[in-house]
Coordinates of C-alpha atoms and ligand atoms in Angstrom, one line a residue:
X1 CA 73.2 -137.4 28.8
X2 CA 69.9 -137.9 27.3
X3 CA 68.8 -135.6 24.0
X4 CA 66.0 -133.9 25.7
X5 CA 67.9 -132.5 28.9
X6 CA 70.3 -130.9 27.0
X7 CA 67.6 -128.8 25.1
X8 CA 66.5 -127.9 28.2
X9 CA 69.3 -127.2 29.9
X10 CA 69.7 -123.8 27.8
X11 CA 66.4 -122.6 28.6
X12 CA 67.0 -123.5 32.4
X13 CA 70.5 -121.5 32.2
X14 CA 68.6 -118.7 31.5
X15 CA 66.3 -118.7 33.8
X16 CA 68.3 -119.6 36.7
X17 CA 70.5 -116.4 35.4
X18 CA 67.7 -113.6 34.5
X19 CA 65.6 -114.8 38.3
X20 CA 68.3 -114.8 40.7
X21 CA 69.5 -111.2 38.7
X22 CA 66.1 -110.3 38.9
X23 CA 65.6 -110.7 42.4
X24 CA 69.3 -109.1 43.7
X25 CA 68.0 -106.0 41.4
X26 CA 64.3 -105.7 43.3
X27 CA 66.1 -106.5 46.7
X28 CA 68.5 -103.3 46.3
X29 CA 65.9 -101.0 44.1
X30 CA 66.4 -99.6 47.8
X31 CA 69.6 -100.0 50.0
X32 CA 71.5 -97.9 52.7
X33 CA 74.0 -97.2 50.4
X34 CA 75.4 -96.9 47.2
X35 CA 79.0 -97.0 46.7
X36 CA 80.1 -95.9 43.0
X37 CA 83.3 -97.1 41.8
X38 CA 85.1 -100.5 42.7
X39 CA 88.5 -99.1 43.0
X40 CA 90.8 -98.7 46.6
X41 CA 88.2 -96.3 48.0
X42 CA 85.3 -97.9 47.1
X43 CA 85.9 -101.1 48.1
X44 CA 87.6 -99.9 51.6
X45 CA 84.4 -98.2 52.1
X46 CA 81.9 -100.8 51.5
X47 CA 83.8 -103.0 53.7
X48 CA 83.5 -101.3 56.5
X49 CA 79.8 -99.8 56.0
X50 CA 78.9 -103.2 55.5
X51 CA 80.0 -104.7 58.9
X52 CA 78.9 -101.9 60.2
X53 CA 75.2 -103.4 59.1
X54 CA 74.2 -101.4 56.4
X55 CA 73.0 -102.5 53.7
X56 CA 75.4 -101.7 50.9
X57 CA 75.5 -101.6 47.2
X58 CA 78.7 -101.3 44.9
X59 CA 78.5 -100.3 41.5
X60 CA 81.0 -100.6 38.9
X61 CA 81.4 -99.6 35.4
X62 CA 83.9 -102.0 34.4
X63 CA 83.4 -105.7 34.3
X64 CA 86.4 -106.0 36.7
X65 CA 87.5 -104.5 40.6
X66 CA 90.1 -102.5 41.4
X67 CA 90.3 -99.3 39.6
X68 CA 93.7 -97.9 39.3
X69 CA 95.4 -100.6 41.2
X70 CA 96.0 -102.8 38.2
X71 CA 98.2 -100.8 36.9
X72 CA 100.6 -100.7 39.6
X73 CA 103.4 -98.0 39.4
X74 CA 103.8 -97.6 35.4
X75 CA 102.9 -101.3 35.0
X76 CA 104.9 -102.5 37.5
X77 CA 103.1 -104.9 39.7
X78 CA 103.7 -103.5 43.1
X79 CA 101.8 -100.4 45.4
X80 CA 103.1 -98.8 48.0
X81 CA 101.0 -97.6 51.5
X82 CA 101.9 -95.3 54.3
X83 CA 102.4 -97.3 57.9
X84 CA 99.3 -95.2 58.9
X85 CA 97.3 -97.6 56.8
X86 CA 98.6 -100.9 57.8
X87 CA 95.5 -101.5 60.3
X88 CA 93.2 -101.7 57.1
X89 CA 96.0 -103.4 55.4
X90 CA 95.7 -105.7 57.9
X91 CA 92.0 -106.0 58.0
X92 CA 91.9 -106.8 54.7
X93 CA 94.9 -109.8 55.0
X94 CA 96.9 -107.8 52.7
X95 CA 100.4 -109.3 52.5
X96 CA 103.4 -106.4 52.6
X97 CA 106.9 -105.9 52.7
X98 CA 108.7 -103.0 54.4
X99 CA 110.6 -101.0 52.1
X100 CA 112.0 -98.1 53.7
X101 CA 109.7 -95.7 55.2
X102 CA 106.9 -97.9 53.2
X103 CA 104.7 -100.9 53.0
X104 CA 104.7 -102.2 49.5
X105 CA 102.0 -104.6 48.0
X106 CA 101.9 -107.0 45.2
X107 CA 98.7 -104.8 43.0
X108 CA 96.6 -108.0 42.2
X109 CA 96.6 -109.5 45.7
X110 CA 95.7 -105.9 46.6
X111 CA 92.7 -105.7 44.7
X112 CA 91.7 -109.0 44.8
X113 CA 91.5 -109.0 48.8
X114 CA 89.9 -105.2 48.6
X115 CA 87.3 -106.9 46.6
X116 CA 87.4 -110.4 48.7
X117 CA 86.5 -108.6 52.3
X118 CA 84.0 -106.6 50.7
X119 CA 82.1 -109.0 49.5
X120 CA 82.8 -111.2 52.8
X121 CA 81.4 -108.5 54.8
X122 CA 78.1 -108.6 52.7
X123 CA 78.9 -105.4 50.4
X124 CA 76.5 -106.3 47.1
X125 CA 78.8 -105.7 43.8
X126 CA 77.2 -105.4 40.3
X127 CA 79.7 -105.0 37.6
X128 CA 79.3 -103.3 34.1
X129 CA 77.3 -100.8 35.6
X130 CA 77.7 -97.3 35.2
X131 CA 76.0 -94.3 37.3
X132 CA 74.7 -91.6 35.0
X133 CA 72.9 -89.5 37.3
X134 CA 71.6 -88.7 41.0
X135 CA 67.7 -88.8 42.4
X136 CA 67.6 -85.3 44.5
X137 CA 64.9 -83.7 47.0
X138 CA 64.6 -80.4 47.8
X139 CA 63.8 -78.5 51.4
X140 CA 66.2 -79.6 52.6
X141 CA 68.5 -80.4 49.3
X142 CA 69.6 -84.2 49.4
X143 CA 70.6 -86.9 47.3
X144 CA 68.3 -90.2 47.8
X145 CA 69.6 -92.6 45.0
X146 CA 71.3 -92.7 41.5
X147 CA 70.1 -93.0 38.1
X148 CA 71.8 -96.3 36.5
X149 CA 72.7 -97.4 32.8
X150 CA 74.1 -100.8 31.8
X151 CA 77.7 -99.7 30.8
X152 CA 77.6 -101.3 27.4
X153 CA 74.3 -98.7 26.6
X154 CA 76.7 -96.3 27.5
X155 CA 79.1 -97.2 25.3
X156 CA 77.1 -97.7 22.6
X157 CA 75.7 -94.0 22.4
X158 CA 72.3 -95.5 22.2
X159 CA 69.0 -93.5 24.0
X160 CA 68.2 -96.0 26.6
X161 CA 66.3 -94.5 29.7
X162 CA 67.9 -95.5 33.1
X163 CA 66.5 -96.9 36.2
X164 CA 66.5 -95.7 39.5
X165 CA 68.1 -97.0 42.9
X166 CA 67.1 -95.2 46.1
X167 CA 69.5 -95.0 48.8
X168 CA 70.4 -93.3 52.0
X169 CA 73.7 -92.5 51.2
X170 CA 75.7 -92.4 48.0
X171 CA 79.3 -92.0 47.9
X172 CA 81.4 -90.8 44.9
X173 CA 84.3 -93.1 45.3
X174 CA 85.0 -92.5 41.1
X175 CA 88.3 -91.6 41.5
X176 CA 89.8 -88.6 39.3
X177 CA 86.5 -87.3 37.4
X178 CA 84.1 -87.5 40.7
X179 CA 81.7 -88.5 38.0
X180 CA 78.9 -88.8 40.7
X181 CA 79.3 -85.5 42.2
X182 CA 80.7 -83.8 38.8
X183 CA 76.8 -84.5 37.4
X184 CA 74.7 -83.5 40.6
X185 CA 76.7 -80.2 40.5
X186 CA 76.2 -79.3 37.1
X187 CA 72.5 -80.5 36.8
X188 CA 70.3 -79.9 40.7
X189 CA 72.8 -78.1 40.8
X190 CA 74.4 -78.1 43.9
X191 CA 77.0 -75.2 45.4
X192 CA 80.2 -76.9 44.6
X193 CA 82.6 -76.6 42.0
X194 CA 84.3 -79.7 40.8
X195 CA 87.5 -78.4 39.5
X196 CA 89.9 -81.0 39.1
X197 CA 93.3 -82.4 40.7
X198 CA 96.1 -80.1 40.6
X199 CA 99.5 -81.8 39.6
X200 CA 101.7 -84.5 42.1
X201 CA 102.4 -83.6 45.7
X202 CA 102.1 -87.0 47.4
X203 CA 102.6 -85.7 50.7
X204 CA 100.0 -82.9 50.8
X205 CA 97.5 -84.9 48.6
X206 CA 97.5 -88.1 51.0
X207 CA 97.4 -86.0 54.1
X208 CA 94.7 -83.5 52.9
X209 CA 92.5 -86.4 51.2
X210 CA 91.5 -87.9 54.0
X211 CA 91.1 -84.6 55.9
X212 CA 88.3 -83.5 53.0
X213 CA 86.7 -87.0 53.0
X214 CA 83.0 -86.2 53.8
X215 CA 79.4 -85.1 53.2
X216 CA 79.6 -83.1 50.5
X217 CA 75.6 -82.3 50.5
X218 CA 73.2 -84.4 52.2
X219 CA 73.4 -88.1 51.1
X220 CA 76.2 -87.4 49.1
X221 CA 80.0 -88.3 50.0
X222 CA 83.5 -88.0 48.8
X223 CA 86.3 -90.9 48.9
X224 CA 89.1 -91.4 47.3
X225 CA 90.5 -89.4 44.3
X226 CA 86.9 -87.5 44.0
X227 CA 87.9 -85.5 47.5
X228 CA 90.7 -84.4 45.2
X229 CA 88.9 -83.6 42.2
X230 CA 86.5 -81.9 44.3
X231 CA 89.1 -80.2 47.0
X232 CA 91.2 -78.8 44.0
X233 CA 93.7 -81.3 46.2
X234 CA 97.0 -82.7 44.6
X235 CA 97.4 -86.0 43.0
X236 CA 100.1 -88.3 44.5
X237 CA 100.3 -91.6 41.9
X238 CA 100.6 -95.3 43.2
X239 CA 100.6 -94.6 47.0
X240 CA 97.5 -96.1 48.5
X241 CA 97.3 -95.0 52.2
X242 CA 95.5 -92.1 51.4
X243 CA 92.7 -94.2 49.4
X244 CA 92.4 -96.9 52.4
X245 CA 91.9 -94.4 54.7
X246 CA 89.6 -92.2 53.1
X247 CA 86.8 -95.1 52.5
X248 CA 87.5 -96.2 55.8
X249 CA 86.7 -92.6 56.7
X250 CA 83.6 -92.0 54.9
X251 CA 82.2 -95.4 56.1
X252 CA 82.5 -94.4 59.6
X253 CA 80.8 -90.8 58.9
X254 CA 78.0 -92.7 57.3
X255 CA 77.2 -95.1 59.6
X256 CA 77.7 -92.5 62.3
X257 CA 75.0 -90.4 60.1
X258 CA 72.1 -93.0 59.3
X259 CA 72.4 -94.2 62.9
X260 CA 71.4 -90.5 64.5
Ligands
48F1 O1 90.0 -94.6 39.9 P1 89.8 -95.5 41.1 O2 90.8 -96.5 41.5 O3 89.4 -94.5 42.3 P2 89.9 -94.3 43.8 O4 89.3 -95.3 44.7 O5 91.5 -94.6 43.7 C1 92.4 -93.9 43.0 C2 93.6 -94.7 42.7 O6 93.3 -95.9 42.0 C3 94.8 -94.0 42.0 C4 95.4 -92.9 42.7 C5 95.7 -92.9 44.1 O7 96.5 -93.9 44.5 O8 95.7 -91.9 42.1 O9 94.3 -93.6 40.7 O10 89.7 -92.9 44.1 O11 88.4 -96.3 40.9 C6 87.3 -95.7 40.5 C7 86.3 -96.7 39.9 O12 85.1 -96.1 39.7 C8 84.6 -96.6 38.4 C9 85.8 -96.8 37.6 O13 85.6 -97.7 36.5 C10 86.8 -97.3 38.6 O14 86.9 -98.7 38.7 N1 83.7 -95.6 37.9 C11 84.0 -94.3 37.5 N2 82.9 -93.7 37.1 C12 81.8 -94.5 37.3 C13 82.3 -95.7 37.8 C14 80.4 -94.4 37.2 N3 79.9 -93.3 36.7 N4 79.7 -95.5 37.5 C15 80.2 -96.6 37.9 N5 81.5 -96.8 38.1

């Protein structure tokens, strides 16, 4: 390879990197809507919002998908999900075995495929992004977008202003901090107090998770282990039904919603 290409091709790295970035960020300064979190709920949700034809964004803070799925049950590599789930399971190509009452999962092909038929569908993922705030409206009170920060800033502790995303919808799907609705709360602030999971009660916590899924005020939903947090609901450790169901849930409220 000749001298003078490879000095160029640095330059052209760049550039092929920072433009195409560049445009996907001023294509979704304005989407349908924003998922937070990569994690069961999250990625169930944008799934199904996105075949549904809306345009959807998922953000994540870490540079990876999955959330709590990597970490199976105390490290070991398996999850287990309810036969009420095994549609989505389905859906998604997830390969099982039946254990019992149970279908269990091998935890990476979980959250690979989760992350796989999201993207498929034409859910938008941006990693190492982390959502700091909400954009609000009054009469009537909504929420039309987030506030964003690179997660390394965050890390860092350094005073970086944010940009703004507008949105439709945005759904908390944070799991156990509802980080998204935790910070609207505290600072428009909205009527809701974020409380916090109570301690394990699978059965009640599955069942009542997907019952609370929802609008939580206008433009802002609940999936996954934020309905908890935000419910006061029980926790219920490495059983997933709940979280399929749940951001299978909220997509179909939403795109219920921004169709009327
Ligand atoms: O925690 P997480 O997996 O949430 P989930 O979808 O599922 C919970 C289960 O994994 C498990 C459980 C039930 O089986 O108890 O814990 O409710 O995924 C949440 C994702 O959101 C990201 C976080 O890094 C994780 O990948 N996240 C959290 N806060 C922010 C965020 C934020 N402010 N901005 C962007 N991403």
């Amino acid at each position: 390879m000749p001298l003078k290409f490879r000095l160029i091709m640095e330059a052209e790295i760049t550039k092929a990197i920072v433009e195409t970035a560049s445009e996907d960020w001023v294509e979704y300064a304005e989407s349908d809507v924003i998922v937070v979190g990569a994690g069961p709920s999250g990625l169930t949700a944008a799934k199904y919002l996105a075949e549904s034809g809306l345009k959807t964004l998922v953000l994540e803070r870490r540079l990876s998908f999955g959330g709590g799925i990597g970490g199976g049950g105390m490290l070991f590599h398996k999850v287990v999900i309810e036969r009420e789930a095994k549609d989505i399971l389905d859906d998604f190509e997830i390969r099982y075995v039946e254990h019992r009452n149970f279908l269990v999962a091998d935890s990476a092909e979980f959250m690979a495929k989760l992350a796989t038929k999201a993207v498929d569908a034409g859910a938008k993922v941006i990693l190492g992004v982390s959502v700091e705030d909400v954009i609000f409206r009054e009469d009537p009170l909504r929420v039309r977008g987030v506030c964003i920060q690179w997660s390394a800033v965050e890390i860092s502790g350094l005073h970086v202003d944010p940009l703004f995303l507008r949105s439709r919808a945005v759904v908390d799907a944070t799991g156990h901090d509802a980080e998204v609705i935790s910070v609207a709360a505290r600072k428009i602030p909205l009527d809701v107090a974020v409380t916090g999971e109570r301690s394990a009660y699978s059965e009640v916590a599955e069942k009542e998770i997907v019952e609370k899924t929802g609008e939580v005020v206008e433009g802002l939903y609940a999936a996954g282990m934020a309905v908890a947090a935000v419910h006061n609901l029980p926790r219920m450790g490495p059983i997933f039904g709940g979280m399929l169901l749940s951001g299978k849930k909220v997509a179909e409220i939403i795109a219920e919603s921004l169709k009327a």
